[in-house]
Structures are given as structure tokens and as C-alpha cells.
mmCIF file of C-alpha atoms in Angstrom:
data_model
loop_
_atom_site.group_PDB
_atom_site.id
_atom_site.type_symbol
_atom_site.label_atom_id
_atom_site.label_comp_id
_atom_site.label_asym_id
_atom_site.label_seq_id
_atom_site.Cartn_x
_atom_site.Cartn_y
_atom_site.Cartn_z
ATOM 1 C CA MET A 1 -0.174 0.054 -0.315
ATOM 2 C CA SER A 2 2.404 2.702 -1.383
ATOM 3 C CA THR A 3 -0.068 5.570 -0.642
ATOM 4 C CA LYS A 4 0.664 5.831 2.927
ATOM 5 C CA PRO A 5 1.045 9.439 4.170
ATOM 6 C CA ASP A 6 4.766 9.876 4.780
ATOM 7 C CA ILE A 7 5.076 11.718 8.122
ATOM 8 C CA PRO A 8 6.618 14.282 7.632
ATOM 9 C CA PHE A 9 4.762 14.236 4.241
ATOM 10 C CA LYS A 10 7.272 14.449 1.403
ATOM 11 C CA SER A 11 7.666 12.980 -2.305
ATOM 12 C CA ALA A 12 10.279 13.097 -4.788
ATOM 13 C CA VAL A 13 7.777 14.575 -7.247
ATOM 14 C CA MET A 14 4.993 16.720 -5.726
ATOM 15 C CA PRO A 15 1.801 15.196 -6.446
ATOM 16 C CA GLN A 16 -1.074 17.242 -7.815
ATOM 17 C CA ALA A 17 -2.804 18.510 -4.544
ATOM 18 C CA LEU A 18 -6.591 18.266 -4.773
ATOM 19 C CA THR A 19 -9.198 20.057 -2.768
ATOM 20 C CA ALA A 20 -12.112 18.786 -0.787
ATOM 21 C CA GLU A 21 -14.094 19.438 -3.921
ATOM 22 C CA SER A 22 -12.027 17.727 -6.420
ATOM 23 C CA ARG A 23 -13.702 14.512 -7.949
ATOM 24 C CA LEU A 24 -12.191 10.963 -8.164
ATOM 25 C CA ARG A 25 -13.216 7.836 -9.882
ATOM 26 C CA PHE A 26 -12.696 4.714 -7.299
ATOM 27 C CA ARG A 27 -14.804 1.902 -5.827
ATOM 28 C CA CYS A 28 -12.983 -1.239 -3.886
ATOM 29 C CA HIS A 29 -15.468 -4.059 -3.326
ATOM 30 C CA LYS A 30 -15.327 -7.914 -2.558
ATOM 31 C CA GLY A 31 -16.156 -8.773 -6.183
ATOM 32 C CA ILE A 32 -13.240 -6.715 -7.743
ATOM 33 C CA SER A 33 -10.064 -9.100 -9.165
ATOM 34 C CA CYS A 34 -7.642 -7.073 -7.162
ATOM 35 C CA PHE A 35 -9.486 -7.209 -3.660
ATOM 36 C CA ASN A 36 -6.853 -7.368 -0.774
ATOM 37 C CA ALA A 37 -4.097 -6.884 -3.201
ATOM 38 C CA CYS A 38 -2.955 -3.771 -1.135
ATOM 39 C CA CYS A 39 -3.157 -5.417 2.028
ATOM 40 C CA LYS A 40 -0.478 -7.840 0.772
ATOM 41 C CA ALA A 41 2.209 -5.030 0.261
ATOM 42 C CA ALA A 42 1.165 -3.081 3.404
ATOM 43 C CA ASP A 43 3.423 -0.206 4.484
ATOM 44 C CA VAL A 44 1.074 1.450 7.105
ATOM 45 C CA THR A 45 2.204 4.381 9.097
ATOM 46 C CA LEU A 46 0.181 4.573 12.456
ATOM 47 C CA THR A 47 -0.931 7.779 14.068
ATOM 48 C CA PRO A 48 -1.964 8.276 17.754
ATOM 49 C CA TYR A 49 -5.804 7.752 17.196
ATOM 50 C CA ASP A 50 -4.854 4.550 15.097
ATOM 51 C CA ILE A 51 -3.071 2.955 18.238
ATOM 52 C CA LEU A 52 -6.259 4.123 20.256
ATOM 53 C CA ARG A 53 -8.792 2.322 18.264
ATOM 54 C CA LEU A 54 -6.475 -0.695 17.541
ATOM 55 C CA LYS A 55 -5.794 -1.221 21.182
ATOM 56 C CA ARG A 56 -9.554 -1.059 22.068
ATOM 57 C CA ARG A 57 -10.590 -3.474 19.117
ATOM 58 C CA LEU A 58 -8.146 -5.877 19.965
ATOM 59 C CA GLY A 59 -8.399 -5.734 23.722
ATOM 60 C CA LEU A 60 -4.971 -5.075 24.648
ATOM 61 C CA SER A 61 -3.039 -2.370 26.464
ATOM 62 C CA SER A 62 -1.247 0.147 24.217
ATOM 63 C CA THR A 63 2.175 -1.173 25.510
ATOM 64 C CA GLU A 64 1.065 -4.702 24.324
ATOM 65 C CA LEU A 65 -0.256 -3.643 21.253
ATOM 66 C CA LEU A 66 2.918 -1.723 20.383
ATOM 67 C CA ARG A 67 5.117 -4.722 21.300
ATOM 68 C CA ARG A 68 2.836 -7.284 19.228
ATOM 69 C CA HIS A 69 1.459 -5.479 16.242
ATOM 70 C CA THR A 70 3.831 -2.540 15.271
ATOM 71 C CA VAL A 71 7.442 -2.049 14.280
ATOM 72 C CA PRO A 72 9.263 1.282 14.847
ATOM 73 C CA PHE A 73 11.050 3.441 12.532
ATOM 74 C CA GLN A 74 12.438 6.922 12.558
ATOM 75 C CA MET A 75 10.343 9.629 10.728
ATOM 76 C CA ASP A 76 13.154 12.229 10.442
ATOM 77 C CA ALA A 77 16.951 12.469 10.445
ATOM 78 C CA ASP A 78 16.503 13.577 14.146
ATOM 79 C CA GLY A 79 15.253 10.209 14.907
ATOM 80 C CA LEU A 80 11.612 11.236 15.706
ATOM 81 C CA PRO A 81 9.867 7.795 16.493
ATOM 82 C CA GLY A 82 7.198 6.419 14.330
ATOM 83 C CA VAL A 83 5.267 3.209 14.194
ATOM 84 C CA LYS A 84 3.940 0.926 11.509
ATOM 85 C CA LEU A 85 1.645 -1.883 11.437
ATOM 86 C CA LYS A 86 3.453 -5.203 11.619
ATOM 87 C CA THR A 87 3.367 -7.532 8.184
ATOM 88 C CA ASP A 88 4.708 -11.101 7.735
ATOM 89 C CA GLU A 89 8.032 -11.201 5.968
ATOM 90 C CA SER A 90 6.553 -10.791 2.568
ATOM 91 C CA GLY A 91 4.614 -7.786 3.350
ATOM 92 C CA VAL A 92 1.109 -9.154 4.104
ATOM 93 C CA CYS A 93 -0.642 -7.335 6.651
ATOM 94 C CA LEU A 94 -1.052 -9.605 9.856
ATOM 95 C CA GLN A 95 -4.686 -8.214 10.123
ATOM 96 C CA LEU A 96 -5.852 -9.628 6.770
ATOM 97 C CA ALA A 97 -8.250 -12.468 7.314
ATOM 98 C CA GLY A 98 -7.646 -14.289 4.028
ATOM 99 C CA ASP A 99 -10.190 -13.834 1.392
ATOM 100 C CA ALA A 100 -12.664 -12.181 3.860
ATOM 101 C CA GLY A 101 -10.691 -9.094 3.825
ATOM 102 C CA CYS A 102 -9.651 -6.968 6.645
ATOM 103 C CA ALA A 103 -10.215 -8.296 10.109
ATOM 104 C CA ILE A 104 -10.446 -5.165 12.075
ATOM 105 C CA TYR A 105 -12.227 -3.170 9.256
ATOM 106 C CA ALA A 106 -14.454 -1.000 11.321
ATOM 107 C CA ASP A 107 -11.270 0.323 13.303
ATOM 108 C CA ARG A 108 -8.592 0.108 10.365
ATOM 109 C CA PRO A 109 -6.131 2.799 10.458
ATOM 110 C CA THR A 110 -6.145 5.980 8.789
ATOM 111 C CA VAL A 111 -3.795 5.205 5.770
ATOM 112 C CA CYS A 112 -6.288 2.346 5.130
ATOM 113 C CA ARG A 113 -9.228 4.604 5.099
ATOM 114 C CA TYR A 114 -7.926 6.958 2.889
ATOM 115 C CA TYR A 115 -6.510 4.629 0.110
ATOM 116 C CA PRO A 116 -6.189 5.560 -2.699
ATOM 117 C CA VAL A 117 -6.287 9.181 -1.514
ATOM 118 C CA ALA A 118 -3.392 10.403 0.553
ATOM 119 C CA LEU A 119 -4.011 13.051 3.063
ATOM 120 C CA LEU A 120 -1.251 16.230 2.663
ATOM 121 C CA ALA A 121 -0.525 18.720 5.056
ATOM 122 C CA LEU A 122 0.708 21.747 3.114
ATOM 123 C CA ARG A 123 2.014 25.234 4.778
ATOM 124 C CA GLU A 124 2.714 28.251 2.658
ATOM 125 C CA GLN A 125 5.816 29.916 3.700
ATOM 126 C CA ASP A 126 5.145 32.176 6.774
ATOM 127 C CA ALA A 127 1.689 30.716 7.223
ATOM 128 C CA PRO A 128 0.676 30.195 10.753
ATOM 129 C CA THR A 129 -1.002 26.983 10.060
ATOM 130 C CA ALA A 130 -1.201 24.091 7.553
ATOM 131 C CA GLU A 131 -3.829 23.522 4.932
ATOM 132 C CA GLU A 132 -5.216 19.886 3.842
ATOM 133 C CA ARG A 133 -4.794 18.876 0.482
ATOM 134 C CA TYR A 134 -5.189 15.467 -1.259
ATOM 135 C CA SER A 135 -3.724 13.359 -3.746
ATOM 136 C CA VAL A 136 -4.747 10.106 -5.648
ATOM 137 C CA VAL A 137 -2.245 7.420 -6.448
ATOM 138 C CA GLN A 138 -3.240 4.871 -9.239
ATOM 139 C CA GLU A 139 -1.055 1.768 -8.817
ATOM 140 C CA ALA A 140 -0.904 -0.958 -11.702
ATOM 141 C CA HIS A 141 -2.470 -3.656 -9.399
ATOM 142 C CA CYS A 142 -5.644 -1.517 -8.584
ATOM 143 C CA LYS A 143 -8.581 -1.878 -10.577
ATOM 144 C CA GLY A 144 -10.832 0.210 -8.282
ATOM 145 C CA HIS A 145 -10.180 3.374 -10.547
ATOM 146 C CA GLU A 146 -11.530 1.504 -13.712
ATOM 147 C CA GLY A 147 -15.277 1.620 -12.676
ATOM 148 C CA PRO A 148 -17.982 4.180 -13.619
ATOM 149 C CA ARG A 149 -18.611 5.526 -9.960
ATOM 150 C CA GLU A 150 -17.227 9.074 -9.421
ATOM 151 C CA LEU A 151 -17.327 10.967 -6.219
ATOM 152 C CA SER A 152 -16.027 14.262 -4.646
ATOM 153 C CA VAL A 153 -13.050 13.702 -1.916
ATOM 154 C CA THR A 154 -15.397 15.107 0.617
ATOM 155 C CA ALA A 155 -17.940 12.363 0.074
ATOM 156 C CA TYR A 156 -15.220 9.837 -0.002
ATOM 157 C CA ARG A 157 -13.968 10.788 3.034
ATOM 158 C CA ALA A 158 -17.337 10.739 4.539
ATOM 159 C CA GLU A 159 -18.104 7.202 3.130
ATOM 160 C CA GLN A 160 -14.668 5.974 4.712
ATOM 161 C CA GLY A 161 -15.132 7.667 8.278
ATOM 162 C CA CYS A 162 -12.126 9.721 7.963
ATOM 163 C CA GLU A 163 -13.047 12.679 9.821
ATOM 164 C CA ASP A 164 -13.413 10.985 13.296
ATOM 165 C CA PHE A 165 -9.658 10.033 12.635
ATOM 166 C CA ASP A 166 -8.625 13.286 11.210
ATOM 167 C CA SER A 167 -10.080 15.376 14.310
ATOM 168 C CA LEU A 168 -7.987 13.548 16.749
ATOM 169 C CA ASN A 169 -5.053 13.319 14.491
ATOM 170 C CA ARG A 170 -4.886 16.935 13.183
ATOM 171 C CA GLU A 171 -3.155 18.520 15.904
ATOM 172 C CA TRP A 172 -0.468 15.814 16.024
ATOM 173 C CA TYR A 173 -0.054 16.255 12.150
ATOM 174 C CA GLN A 174 0.556 19.919 12.997
ATOM 175 C CA LEU A 175 3.096 19.185 15.467
ATOM 176 C CA ILE A 176 5.270 16.756 13.010
ATOM 177 C CA LEU A 177 4.744 19.357 10.124
ATOM 178 C CA LYS A 178 5.970 22.259 12.555
ATOM 179 C CA LYS A 179 8.922 20.012 13.729
ATOM 180 C CA LYS A 180 9.919 19.473 9.916
ATOM 181 C CA SER A 181 9.459 23.224 8.951
ATOM 182 C CA ALA A 182 11.405 24.406 11.806
ATOM 183 C CA GLY A 183 14.521 22.388 10.868
ATOM 184 C CA PRO A 184 17.814 23.511 12.341
ATOM 185 C CA ALA A 185 15.972 26.230 14.411
ATOM 186 C CA VAL A 186 14.764 23.481 16.960
ATOM 187 C CA GLY A 187 17.620 21.061 16.329
ATOM 188 C CA ARG A 188 17.581 17.278 17.460
ATOM 189 C CA PRO A 189 15.467 16.854 20.481
ATOM 190 C CA PRO A 190 17.340 15.471 23.546
ATOM 191 C CA GLU A 191 17.153 11.494 23.855
ATOM 192 C CA ALA A 192 14.396 12.135 26.978
ATOM 193 C CA SER A 193 12.280 14.164 24.491
ATOM 194 C CA LEU A 194 12.218 11.570 21.937
ATOM 195 C CA ARG A 195 11.278 9.022 24.434
ATOM 196 C CA LEU A 196 8.428 11.226 25.733
ATOM 197 C CA PHE A 197 7.430 11.793 22.323
ATOM 198 C CA PHE A 198 7.044 8.035 21.776
ATOM 199 C CA MET A 199 5.046 7.498 24.971
ATOM 200 C CA ALA A 200 2.553 10.751 24.568
ATOM 201 C CA SER A 201 1.865 9.922 20.985
ATOM 202 C CA TYR A 202 1.747 5.872 20.948
ATOM 203 C CA ASP A 203 1.772 4.344 24.443
ATOM 204 C CA LEU A 204 -1.171 6.342 25.841
ATOM 205 C CA ASP A 205 -1.624 3.765 28.783
ATOM 206 C CA THR A 206 1.624 4.395 30.004
ATOM 207 C CA PHE A 207 1.370 8.099 29.370
ATOM 208 C CA ARG A 208 -1.921 8.201 31.657
ATOM 209 C CA ARG A 209 0.158 6.575 34.602
ATOM 210 C CA PHE A 210 2.770 9.312 34.149
ATOM 211 C CA VAL A 211 -0.021 11.981 33.841
ATOM 212 C CA LEU A 212 -1.617 10.875 37.163
ATOM 213 C CA SER A 213 1.672 10.258 38.792
ATOM 214 C CA GLU A 214 2.443 12.037 42.089
ATOM 215 C CA ASN A 215 5.551 13.430 40.372
ATOM 216 C CA PHE A 216 3.742 15.018 37.615
ATOM 217 C CA ARG A 217 0.932 16.353 39.900
ATOM 218 C CA ASN A 218 3.981 18.135 41.943
ATOM 219 C CA THR A 219 5.256 19.439 38.883
ATOM 220 C CA TYR A 220 2.279 20.988 36.718
ATOM 221 C CA SER A 221 -0.626 22.822 37.955
ATOM 222 C CA LEU A 222 -3.894 21.500 36.356
ATOM 223 C CA PRO A 223 -7.448 21.423 37.409
ATOM 224 C CA LYS A 224 -8.671 18.521 39.290
ATOM 225 C CA ALA A 225 -11.302 18.072 36.677
ATOM 226 C CA LEU A 226 -8.869 17.430 33.899
ATOM 227 C CA TYR A 227 -6.995 14.838 36.083
ATOM 228 C CA ARG A 228 -10.447 13.134 36.490
ATOM 229 C CA GLU A 229 -11.271 13.589 32.659
ATOM 230 C CA VAL A 230 -7.675 12.131 31.498
ATOM 231 C CA ALA A 231 -8.119 9.178 34.048
ATOM 232 C CA GLN A 232 -11.217 7.937 32.592
ATOM 233 C CA ASP A 233 -11.395 9.501 28.735
ATOM 234 C CA ASP A 234 -8.883 8.121 26.160
ATOM 235 C CA GLU A 235 -9.717 10.706 23.792
ATOM 236 C CA ALA A 236 -9.474 13.429 26.429
ATOM 237 C CA LEU A 237 -5.951 12.146 27.524
ATOM 238 C CA LEU A 238 -4.799 12.071 23.549
ATOM 239 C CA ARG A 239 -5.797 15.561 23.139
ATOM 240 C CA PHE A 240 -3.970 16.404 26.501
ATOM 241 C CA SER A 241 -0.853 14.648 25.149
ATOM 242 C CA TYR A 242 -0.485 17.152 22.355
ATOM 243 C CA ARG A 243 -0.567 20.009 24.632
ATOM 244 C CA PHE A 244 2.215 18.290 26.541
ATOM 245 C CA LEU A 245 4.249 17.460 23.467
ATOM 246 C CA ARG A 246 4.386 21.292 22.358
ATOM 247 C CA GLN A 247 5.955 22.196 25.558
ATOM 248 C CA VAL A 248 8.405 18.894 25.256
ATOM 249 C CA LEU A 249 9.358 19.994 21.302
ATOM 250 C CA PHE A 250 9.167 23.437 21.268
ATOM 251 C CA GLY A 251 9.162 24.599 24.747
ATOM 252 C CA GLU A 252 5.707 26.248 24.407
ATOM 253 C CA ARG A 253 4.318 26.930 27.858
ATOM 254 C CA THR A 254 1.142 24.996 27.412
ATOM 255 C CA ILE A 255 0.908 23.689 30.942
ATOM 256 C CA GLU A 256 1.397 25.775 33.969
ATOM 257 C CA GLU A 257 4.107 24.282 36.268
ATOM 258 C CA VAL A 258 3.621 24.615 40.097
ATOM 259 C CA ALA A 259 5.693 27.518 41.660
ATOM 260 C CA GLY A 260 9.187 26.311 42.461
ATOM 261 C CA ALA A 261 8.593 22.799 40.912
ATOM 262 C CA TRP A 262 11.798 23.439 38.935
ATOM 263 C CA ASP A 263 13.948 24.258 41.920
ATOM 264 C CA ARG A 264 12.576 21.271 43.690
ATOM 265 C CA ARG A 265 13.437 18.841 40.758
ATOM 266 C CA VAL A 266 16.841 20.183 40.784
ATOM 267 C CA THR A 267 17.146 19.395 44.462
ATOM 268 C CA GLN A 268 15.436 16.077 44.283
ATOM 269 C CA ARG A 269 17.928 14.999 41.552
ATOM 270 C CA GLN A 270 21.056 16.331 43.620
ATOM 271 C CA GLU A 271 19.618 14.114 46.468
ATOM 272 C CA VAL A 272 19.563 11.210 44.289
ATOM 273 C CA TRP A 273 22.789 11.527 42.818
ATOM 274 C CA GLU A 274 24.118 12.029 46.367
ATOM 275 C CA ALA A 275 22.352 8.790 47.528
ATOM 276 C CA ARG A 276 23.634 6.983 44.475
ATOM 277 C CA ARG A 277 27.230 8.141 45.063
ATOM 278 C CA GLN A 278 27.166 7.134 48.695
ATOM 279 C CA ARG A 279 25.864 3.674 47.858
ATOM 280 C CA GLU A 280 28.509 3.154 45.107
ATOM 281 C CA LEU A 281 31.345 4.519 47.823
ATOM 282 C CA GLU A 282 29.942 1.907 50.297
ATOM 283 C CA ARG A 283 30.066 -0.668 47.731
ATOM 284 C CA ARG A 284 33.656 -0.208 46.982
ATOM 285 C CA MET A 285 34.482 0.024 50.661
ATOM 286 C CA ALA A 286 32.819 -3.426 51.101
ATOM 287 C CA ALA A 287 34.733 -4.904 48.209
ATOM 288 C CA GLU A 288 38.114 -3.607 49.804
ATOM 289 C CA ASP A 289 37.565 -4.748 53.194
ATOM 290 C CA ALA A 290 36.577 -8.241 51.509
ATOM 291 C CA LYS A 291 39.504 -8.156 49.555
ATOM 292 C CA ASP A 292 41.775 -7.523 52.781
ATOM 293 C CA SER A 293 39.925 -10.035 54.834
ATOM 294 C CA ASP A 294 41.087 -12.821 52.090
ATOM 295 C CA GLY A 295 44.490 -11.439 52.348
ATOM 296 C CA GLY A 296 44.484 -10.132 48.667
ATOM 297 C CA ASP A 297 44.445 -13.143 46.916
ATOM 298 C CA GLY A 298 40.872 -14.594 47.555
ATOM 299 C CA ARG A 299 41.646 -16.892 50.616
ATOM 300 C CA ALA A 300 40.724 -16.331 53.972
ATOM 301 C CA SER A 301 43.565 -15.286 56.216
#
């Protein structure tokens, strides 16, 4: 499935950008000769909301879903982490249920919904936000373009249930595009920031524990109602993760810190470092004492 939306979106040759009103000719159905062909050469980049829907569908935690059903990759030269849907060694999607088609069809990822349309995020120079455009790719194996049915991109998106996914992913797309557009001005994020990006984007259950932890509450000033909401509502937690990522990636003050939190963190870290140093000294002293009691050659004197 080569019409995956590259994140950040890129192409050696810029495809023709279509608008929501543009029309396309396409219909995929079980009776078509190429049915499931795209699933047998799957290259599906997953978005945060894709992960949320899949973990619910498969009854797994986000951590377990990532371990069992995805493979990691780097989205840019700075090592920004992404995940793809796992396939077998020949490229067949593991969610393909033989001739019956997709086993998770109602919760299929964004890329699969859009196919053969690709969602593009295009931002003019100095524009504050990106505009959504679309392109259509015709692959040699796909016969869906040969039928008579014609409809607008808007109608096709509605038919495929794309808007629910886009509404939960749109802010994340903007984050990725901003990271790409900023280039050297932002620089390579520290390793800790990359790990936080992975957790907040994909491992939502671990991110929830992180947000509800005592350390997080002691660091950030958030309304109690928000804590209750993110504790129970995955979508609310996902939206909050985007606020958190703006702060992690770009230093935006999207979440107010508790007064004096930074100074307390520095003090706590110094205490941890001192405790570790003291334990290491004690370990070395115990090793020296043991060596002396053995007469220096491992034998008791």
C-alpha cells in the first residue's frame, strides 16, 4: 500500500494537490479482481488515534499492542519515532483475514481508510497553520479506478469515516509539520524528549500513569477536573498529550508549572545523585574490606 501519508509528508515529485471538492473515480469491493492486493504489500504508518482504536479493538493495552502488532521506524533525520503496522516477511498485513478481507475493518487505520487518497498537510511560507490537501495515486494492481462511480473527496472521506480519525490526529500532524519546518532552528531533540514523544503519541496507557503520578502532579498545575477526565477518557488524554508535546518539542508553555517546581526537581535530583554516590562508595569500601580479609588473593587469612 504505497499511498501511505509520509510523516513528515514528502515526495520526490510533488503530487497534484486536490481540494475537498475535487472528484475522483474509485470503488473497492469484494467482487473486484484486485481485492486485498493492497493489504498484501502493506506499508501503514500509524497515528496516535489509530493506536487508540486498535488497542480497544484487540483488547490490549497500548504497550502490548505496540509490542505485538507494530514495528518502529524513524520519521526524520533527528530520530523522531514512528510506528508501522506489522506485516509478515512477505509484506502481508497480519490483520488480513484471508479472502474475507480486513479483520479490523471498522477500526482500520487512517491510511487504509483514505486509500487510494493521500492526505497532505501543506503550509505556505510564513503561514501560521497548514492546509489540508489530497492526492490520488493509481497503482498498477488496483482496478478500483476503472469503474464508473465518481464522487468528491469530501464524499469519499465521509463514506470511509475519515473525519473522526482526522479530528483526533490533526493536531499531531501539525506538530510533526512544525518540527519538520523548523529544521535546525529547533535542532535534534534530546533523547529524553524523543522517549517522551513516543510515550505521549503511542503508548497512551503508560502516558496516563505518567500524568496521574505524584511527581507529575507536583510539577504541573492542572485543574482537578482535568485529571479526572484524562483518567477516564482516552480521547481527552490524547488531546492533552498534544499540549504536552508542544511543551516538550518546542518549549511552549502549554501547561503551567507549580511554583518552585523546577528548583524542587533540581534539589531532588541532587539528593538522588548523592544517594547513588554514597551507595557506590559503600560498595567499593565493602569490596576493599572483603579483599583485605581474604589476604588479597581470594583466600581467607
